[in-house]
C-alpha atoms as one frame of an Amber mdcrd trajectory, in Angstrom:
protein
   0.000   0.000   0.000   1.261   3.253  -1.115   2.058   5.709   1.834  -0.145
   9.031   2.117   2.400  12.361   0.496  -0.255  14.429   2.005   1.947  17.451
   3.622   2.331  17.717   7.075   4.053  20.666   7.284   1.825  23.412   6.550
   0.363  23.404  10.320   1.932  22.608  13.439   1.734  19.736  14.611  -0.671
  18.898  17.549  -0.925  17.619  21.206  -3.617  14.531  20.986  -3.126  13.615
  24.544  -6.786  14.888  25.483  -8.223  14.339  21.872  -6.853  10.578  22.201
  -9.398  10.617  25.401 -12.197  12.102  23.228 -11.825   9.176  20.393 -13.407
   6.459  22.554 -16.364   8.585  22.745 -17.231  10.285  19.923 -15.222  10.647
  16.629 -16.954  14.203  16.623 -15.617  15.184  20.212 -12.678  13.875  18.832
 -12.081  15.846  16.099 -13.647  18.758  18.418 -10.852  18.347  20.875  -7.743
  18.326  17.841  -8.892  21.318  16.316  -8.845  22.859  19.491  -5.388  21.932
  20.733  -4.190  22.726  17.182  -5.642  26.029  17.198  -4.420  26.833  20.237
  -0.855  25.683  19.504  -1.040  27.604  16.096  -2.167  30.553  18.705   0.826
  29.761  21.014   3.227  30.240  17.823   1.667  33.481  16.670   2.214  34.844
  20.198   5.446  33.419  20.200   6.994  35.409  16.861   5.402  38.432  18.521
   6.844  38.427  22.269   9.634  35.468  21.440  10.227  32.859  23.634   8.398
  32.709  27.231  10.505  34.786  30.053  13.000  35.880  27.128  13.431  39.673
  26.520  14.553  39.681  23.064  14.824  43.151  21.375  12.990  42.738  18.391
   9.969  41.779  20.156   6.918  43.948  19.237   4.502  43.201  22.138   4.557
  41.174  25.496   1.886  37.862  26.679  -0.810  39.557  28.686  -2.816  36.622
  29.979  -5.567  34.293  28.245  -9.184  35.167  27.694 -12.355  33.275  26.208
 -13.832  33.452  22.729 -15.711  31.410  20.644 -15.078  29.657  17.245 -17.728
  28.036  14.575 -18.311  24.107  14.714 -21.051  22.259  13.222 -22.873  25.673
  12.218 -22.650  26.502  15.565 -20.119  27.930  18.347 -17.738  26.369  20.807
 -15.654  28.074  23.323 -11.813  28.043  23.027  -9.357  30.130  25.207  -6.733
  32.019  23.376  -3.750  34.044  24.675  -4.054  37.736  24.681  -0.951  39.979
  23.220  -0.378  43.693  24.103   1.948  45.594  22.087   4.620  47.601  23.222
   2.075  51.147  22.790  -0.079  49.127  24.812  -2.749  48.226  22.205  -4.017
  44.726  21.615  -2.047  42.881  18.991  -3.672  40.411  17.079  -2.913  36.565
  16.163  -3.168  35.766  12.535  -4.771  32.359  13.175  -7.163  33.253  15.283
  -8.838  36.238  13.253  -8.467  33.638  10.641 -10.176  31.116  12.577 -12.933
  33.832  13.238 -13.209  35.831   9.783 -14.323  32.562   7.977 -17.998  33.206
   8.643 -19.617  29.244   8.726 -22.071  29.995  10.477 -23.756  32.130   8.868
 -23.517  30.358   5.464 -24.847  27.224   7.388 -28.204  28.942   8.390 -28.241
  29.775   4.931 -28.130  26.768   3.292 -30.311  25.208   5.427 -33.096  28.015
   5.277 -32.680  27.685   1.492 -33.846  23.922   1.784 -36.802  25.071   3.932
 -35.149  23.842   7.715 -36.842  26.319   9.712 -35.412  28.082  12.432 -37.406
  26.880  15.231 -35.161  23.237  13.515 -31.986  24.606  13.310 -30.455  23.378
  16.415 -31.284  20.087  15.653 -30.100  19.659  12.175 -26.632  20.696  13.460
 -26.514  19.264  16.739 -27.864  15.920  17.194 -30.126  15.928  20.531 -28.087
  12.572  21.442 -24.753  13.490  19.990 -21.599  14.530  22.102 -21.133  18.346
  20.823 -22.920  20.417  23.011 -25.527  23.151  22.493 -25.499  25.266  25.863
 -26.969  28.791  25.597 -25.004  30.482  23.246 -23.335  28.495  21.126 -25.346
  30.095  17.883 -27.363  27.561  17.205 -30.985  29.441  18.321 -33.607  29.995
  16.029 -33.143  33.822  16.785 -28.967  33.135  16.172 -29.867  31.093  12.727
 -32.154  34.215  11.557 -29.729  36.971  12.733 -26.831  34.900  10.323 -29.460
  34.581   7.456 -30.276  37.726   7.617 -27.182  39.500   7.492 -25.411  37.300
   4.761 -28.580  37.403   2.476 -28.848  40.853   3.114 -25.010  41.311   1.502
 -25.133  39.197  -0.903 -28.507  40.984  -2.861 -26.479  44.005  -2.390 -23.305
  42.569  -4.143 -26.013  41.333  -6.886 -28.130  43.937  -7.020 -24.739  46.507
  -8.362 -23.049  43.928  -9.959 -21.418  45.145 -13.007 -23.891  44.241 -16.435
 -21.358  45.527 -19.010 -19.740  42.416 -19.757 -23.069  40.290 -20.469 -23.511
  39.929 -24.074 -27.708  39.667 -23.421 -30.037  39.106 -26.407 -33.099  38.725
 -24.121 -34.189  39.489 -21.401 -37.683  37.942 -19.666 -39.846  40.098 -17.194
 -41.950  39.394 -14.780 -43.959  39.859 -11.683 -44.441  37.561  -8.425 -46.980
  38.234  -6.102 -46.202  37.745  -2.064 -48.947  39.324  -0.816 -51.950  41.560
  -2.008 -50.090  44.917  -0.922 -46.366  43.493  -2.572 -45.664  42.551  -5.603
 -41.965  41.919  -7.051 -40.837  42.540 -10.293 -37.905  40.440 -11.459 -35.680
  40.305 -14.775 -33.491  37.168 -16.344 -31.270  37.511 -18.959 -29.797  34.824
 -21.525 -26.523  35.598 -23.231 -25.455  34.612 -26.819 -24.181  31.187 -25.510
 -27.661  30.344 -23.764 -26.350  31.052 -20.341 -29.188  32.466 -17.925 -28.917
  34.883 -15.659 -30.853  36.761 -12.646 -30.493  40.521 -13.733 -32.147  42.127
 -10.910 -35.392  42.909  -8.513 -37.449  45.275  -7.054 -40.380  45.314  -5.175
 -43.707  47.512  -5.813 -47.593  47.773  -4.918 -48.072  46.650  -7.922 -47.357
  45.827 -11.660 -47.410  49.200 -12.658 -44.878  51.114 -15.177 -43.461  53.047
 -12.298 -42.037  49.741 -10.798 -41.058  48.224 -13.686 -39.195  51.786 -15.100
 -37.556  51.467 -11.439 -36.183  48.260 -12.299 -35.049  49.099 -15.716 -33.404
  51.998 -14.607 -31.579  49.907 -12.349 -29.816  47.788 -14.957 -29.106  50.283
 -17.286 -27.107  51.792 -14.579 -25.152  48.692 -14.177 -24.156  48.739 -17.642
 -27.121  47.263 -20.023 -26.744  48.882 -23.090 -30.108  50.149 -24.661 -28.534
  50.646 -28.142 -27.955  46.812 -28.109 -31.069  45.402 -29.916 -32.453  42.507
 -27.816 -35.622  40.395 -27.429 -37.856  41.322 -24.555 -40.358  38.331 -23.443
 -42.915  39.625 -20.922 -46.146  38.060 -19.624 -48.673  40.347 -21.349 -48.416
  43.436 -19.014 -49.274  46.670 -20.428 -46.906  48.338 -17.896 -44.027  46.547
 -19.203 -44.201  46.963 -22.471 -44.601  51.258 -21.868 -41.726  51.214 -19.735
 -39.332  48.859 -22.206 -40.421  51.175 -25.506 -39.514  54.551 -23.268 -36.474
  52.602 -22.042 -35.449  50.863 -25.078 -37.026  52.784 -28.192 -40.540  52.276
 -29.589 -39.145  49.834 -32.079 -38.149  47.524 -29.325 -38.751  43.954 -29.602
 -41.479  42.266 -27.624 -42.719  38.690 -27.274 -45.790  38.340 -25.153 -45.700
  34.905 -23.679 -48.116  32.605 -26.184 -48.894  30.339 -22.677 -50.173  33.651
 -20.901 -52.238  34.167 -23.782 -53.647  30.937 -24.499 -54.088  30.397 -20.299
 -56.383  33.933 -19.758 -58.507  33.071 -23.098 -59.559  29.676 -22.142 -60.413
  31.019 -18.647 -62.879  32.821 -20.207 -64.536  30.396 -22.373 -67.188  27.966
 -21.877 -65.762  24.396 -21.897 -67.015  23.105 -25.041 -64.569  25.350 -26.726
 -61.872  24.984 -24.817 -60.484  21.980 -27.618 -61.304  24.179 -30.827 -59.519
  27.276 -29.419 -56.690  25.344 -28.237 -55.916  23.467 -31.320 -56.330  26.765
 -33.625 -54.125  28.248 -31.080 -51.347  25.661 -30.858 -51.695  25.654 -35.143
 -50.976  29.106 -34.993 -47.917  29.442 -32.418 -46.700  26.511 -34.579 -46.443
  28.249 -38.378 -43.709  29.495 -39.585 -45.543  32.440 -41.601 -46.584  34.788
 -39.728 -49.175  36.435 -41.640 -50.865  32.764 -42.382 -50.618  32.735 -38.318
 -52.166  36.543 -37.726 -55.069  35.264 -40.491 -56.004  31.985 -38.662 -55.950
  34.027 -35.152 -58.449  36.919 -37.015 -60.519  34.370 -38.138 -60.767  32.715
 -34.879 -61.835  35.886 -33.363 -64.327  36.456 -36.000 -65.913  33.161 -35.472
 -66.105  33.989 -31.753 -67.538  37.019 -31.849 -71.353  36.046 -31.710 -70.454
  33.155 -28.717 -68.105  34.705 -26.769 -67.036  38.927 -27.972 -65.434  39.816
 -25.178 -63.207  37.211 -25.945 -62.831  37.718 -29.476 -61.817  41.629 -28.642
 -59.136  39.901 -26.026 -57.783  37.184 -28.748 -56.892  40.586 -30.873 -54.987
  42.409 -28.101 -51.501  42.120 -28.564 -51.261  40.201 -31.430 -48.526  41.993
 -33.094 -46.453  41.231 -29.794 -47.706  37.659 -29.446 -46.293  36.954 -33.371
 -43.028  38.750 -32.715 -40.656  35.485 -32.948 -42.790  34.404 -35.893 -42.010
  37.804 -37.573 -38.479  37.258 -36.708 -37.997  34.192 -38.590 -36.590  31.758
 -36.053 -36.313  27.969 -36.067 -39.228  26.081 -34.546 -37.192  25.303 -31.717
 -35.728  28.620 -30.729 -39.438  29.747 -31.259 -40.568  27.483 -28.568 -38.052
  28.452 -26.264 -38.684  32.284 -26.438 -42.709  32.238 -26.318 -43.274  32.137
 -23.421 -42.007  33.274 -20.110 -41.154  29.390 -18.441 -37.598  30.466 -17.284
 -38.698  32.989 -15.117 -41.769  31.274 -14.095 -39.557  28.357 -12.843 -37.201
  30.554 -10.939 -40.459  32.125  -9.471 -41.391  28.228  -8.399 -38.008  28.148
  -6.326 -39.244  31.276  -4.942 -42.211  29.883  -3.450 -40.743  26.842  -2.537
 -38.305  28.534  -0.540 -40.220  30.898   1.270 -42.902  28.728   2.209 -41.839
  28.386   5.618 -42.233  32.505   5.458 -45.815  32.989   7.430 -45.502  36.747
   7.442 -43.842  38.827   5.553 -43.357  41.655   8.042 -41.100  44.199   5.801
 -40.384  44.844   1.579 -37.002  44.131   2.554 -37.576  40.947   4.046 -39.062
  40.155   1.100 -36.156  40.984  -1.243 -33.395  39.314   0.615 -35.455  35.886
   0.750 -37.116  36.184  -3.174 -32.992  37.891  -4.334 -31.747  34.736  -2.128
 -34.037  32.307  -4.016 -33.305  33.488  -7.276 -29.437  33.032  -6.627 -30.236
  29.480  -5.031 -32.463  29.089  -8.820 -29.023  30.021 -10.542 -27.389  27.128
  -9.333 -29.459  24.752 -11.238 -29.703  26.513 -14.595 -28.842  25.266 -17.706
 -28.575  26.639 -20.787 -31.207  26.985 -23.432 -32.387  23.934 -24.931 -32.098
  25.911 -28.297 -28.534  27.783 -28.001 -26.912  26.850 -31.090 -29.756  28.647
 -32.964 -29.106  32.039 -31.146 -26.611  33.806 -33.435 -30.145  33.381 -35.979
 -31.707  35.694 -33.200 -28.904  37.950 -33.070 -28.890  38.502 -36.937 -32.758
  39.002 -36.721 -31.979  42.085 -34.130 -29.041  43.224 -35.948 -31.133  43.408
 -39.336 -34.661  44.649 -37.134 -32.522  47.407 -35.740 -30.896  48.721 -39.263
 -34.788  48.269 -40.668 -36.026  50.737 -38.309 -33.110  53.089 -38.313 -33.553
  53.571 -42.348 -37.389  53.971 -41.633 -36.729  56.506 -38.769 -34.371  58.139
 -40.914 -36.848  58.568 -44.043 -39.812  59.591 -41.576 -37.469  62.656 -40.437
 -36.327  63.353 -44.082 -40.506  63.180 -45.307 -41.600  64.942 -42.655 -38.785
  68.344 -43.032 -39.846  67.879 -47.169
């Protein structure tokens, strides 16, 4: 059997006279026990290349031993005590020991409550799914393992890492669309949230914001916030929204009135048959489905029309609603895309499913007592989403969408261009 060339070197090496002890007990109070020795002997050495040797009084010393004192350390997302030298310098200010702000910098606990809030442990279960009621590591009052301890740690960390999001840089995404959409938590809060896929089919969460509603004021808000990070609005790009009025005024003020928008065909076909009686609900799917499925789109608009038409004397306040938004609910068709890249951009399902992590997360979330609290759990969600995208089914048909933008965009640039030069004539 080979011998292990794991280095030994790189910390020094340990008393295990009192871990031995542990090892018949527990392998946890074990390993418990050698971290602590090792720590402390690490702490002895730090102390030790500050004040040199113990009743030496070597010149170059920078401080002098002034006693031990108790702190606490993470283990097993929770705390344990440890006592650790204490080092005055010679202006008689505390010097630090590099270990031991290492050992308390690296900030496990808090990504522990994390994780497990993000897989819907609650806190009241915390201290049991990282302390065993039976095992050997204790849990005495505070050790950090409280529900209140476990939503203090959650809080804070979520609360930096949706602000390290929230202004990350936007520049470097090459984006040709970006999906919109709303998420309501409760009837006075609704959050508007934005995902973007690059030209390789790589998804990502763009941003969030919360609002009373759906409105263009919210949305605006958000837009405003990622074109201050760095999205480019002279970049043509596909905009897939759920069917909002509000979205599409604030992405033509944002992004031009020639801007591209695909109303999601699922939307669509969803709030029609809602409104029709059930022995209809097979014609006006299957004309529907026909529809989203042709690759001209004026043979598409003409079969919708005459659906309409033959709905108006059964059902006209449908018929009006099959006609709203059809230019926006063709716009892939228009744009000449393969079937499957067509599919793929109809409809909003990639921000739907990161809005189904949302609500699986938060579920254990009875009250949602602040807008904030909301944001850090739905902007904590949506990162925990990211970590299971993949790309689009349909990214090696993307540079066809970019060279539908790029030729859209130089379209309506030479039609601007003539309007102006009609309308001085």
């Amino acid at each position: 059997m080979k011998t292990s060339s794991m280095m030994t070197t790189a910390i020094p090496r340990a008393p295990v006279g009192k871990a031995w002890e542990e090892v018949s007990a527990s392998f946890d109070r074990f390993c418990l026990a050698a971290g602590i020795e090792t720590l402390g002997t690490m702490m002895e050495a730090d102390a030790e290349v500050a004040c040199g040797p113990r009743h030496s009084r070597s010149e170059d010393r920078r401080g002098h031993r002034w006693g031990r004192t108790a702190g606490k350390i993470g283990f097993h997302a929770g705390k344990v005590a440890v006592a650790r030298p204490r080092v005055r310098g010679l202006n008689g200010k505390e010097l630090p020991l590099e270990s031991w702000e290492q050992a308390v910098d690296e900030d496990w606990l808090g990504q522990w409550a994390m994780n497990l809030m993000l897989i819907n442990v609650s806190t009241r279960k915390f201290q049991r799914a990282v302390r065993l009621p039976e095992g050997d590591v204790p849990a005495p009052a505070g050790s950090g393992v409280s529900k209140s301890a476990a939503s203090r740690h959650f809080v804070a960390l979520s609360a930096a890492r949706m602000k390290e999001w929230m202004g990350a840089d936007l520049s470097k995404l090459d984006l040709l669309v970006v999906q919109i959409d709303g998420i309501h938590m409760t009837g006075d809060l609704v959050l508007v949230a934005a995902i973007g896929i690059d030209g390789q089919g790589v998804k990502h969460p763009l941003g969030l914001i919360e609002g009373a509603t759906e409105n263009a004021a919210v949305v605006q808000a958000l837009i405003d916030n990622l074109l201050a990070r760095g999205l480019d609005p002279a970049v043509p790009r596909l905009f897939i929204i759920d069917g909002s009025k509000a979205l599409s005024k604030a992405i033509r003020r944002s992004f031009g009135r020639e801007a591209l928008i695909q109303r999601c065909q699922i939307h669509k076909a969803r709030n029609i048959m809602e409104r029709l009686p059930k022995p209809l609900h097979a014609t006006v799917r299957r004309v529907l489905r026909q529809a989203w499925e042709l690759d001209d789109a004026e043979k598409a608009e003409k079969l919708i029309r005459n659906l309409a038409r033959r709905l108006e004397h059964d059902a006209p306040g449908v018929s009006a609603s099959i006609l709203e938004g059809l230019d926006e609910i063709l716009t892939v068709t228009r744009l000449g895309l393969p079937k499957e890249l067509r599919r793929a951009l109809a409809c909003t399902n990639i921000v739907e499913n990161v809005m189904s992590t949302v609500r699986r997360v938060c579920r254990n979330v009875k009250r949602w007592r602040s807008a904030s609290m909301a944001l850090r759990w739905t902007a904590a969600a949506m990162q925990e989403a990211a970590k299971g995208f993949r790309r689009l089914k349909a990214h090696k048909q993307l540079p066809t969408l970019r060279a539908a933008l790029e030729a859209h965009q130089i379209k309506s640039s030479t039609h601007g261009v003539l309007a102006r030069q009609a309308n001085a004539a």
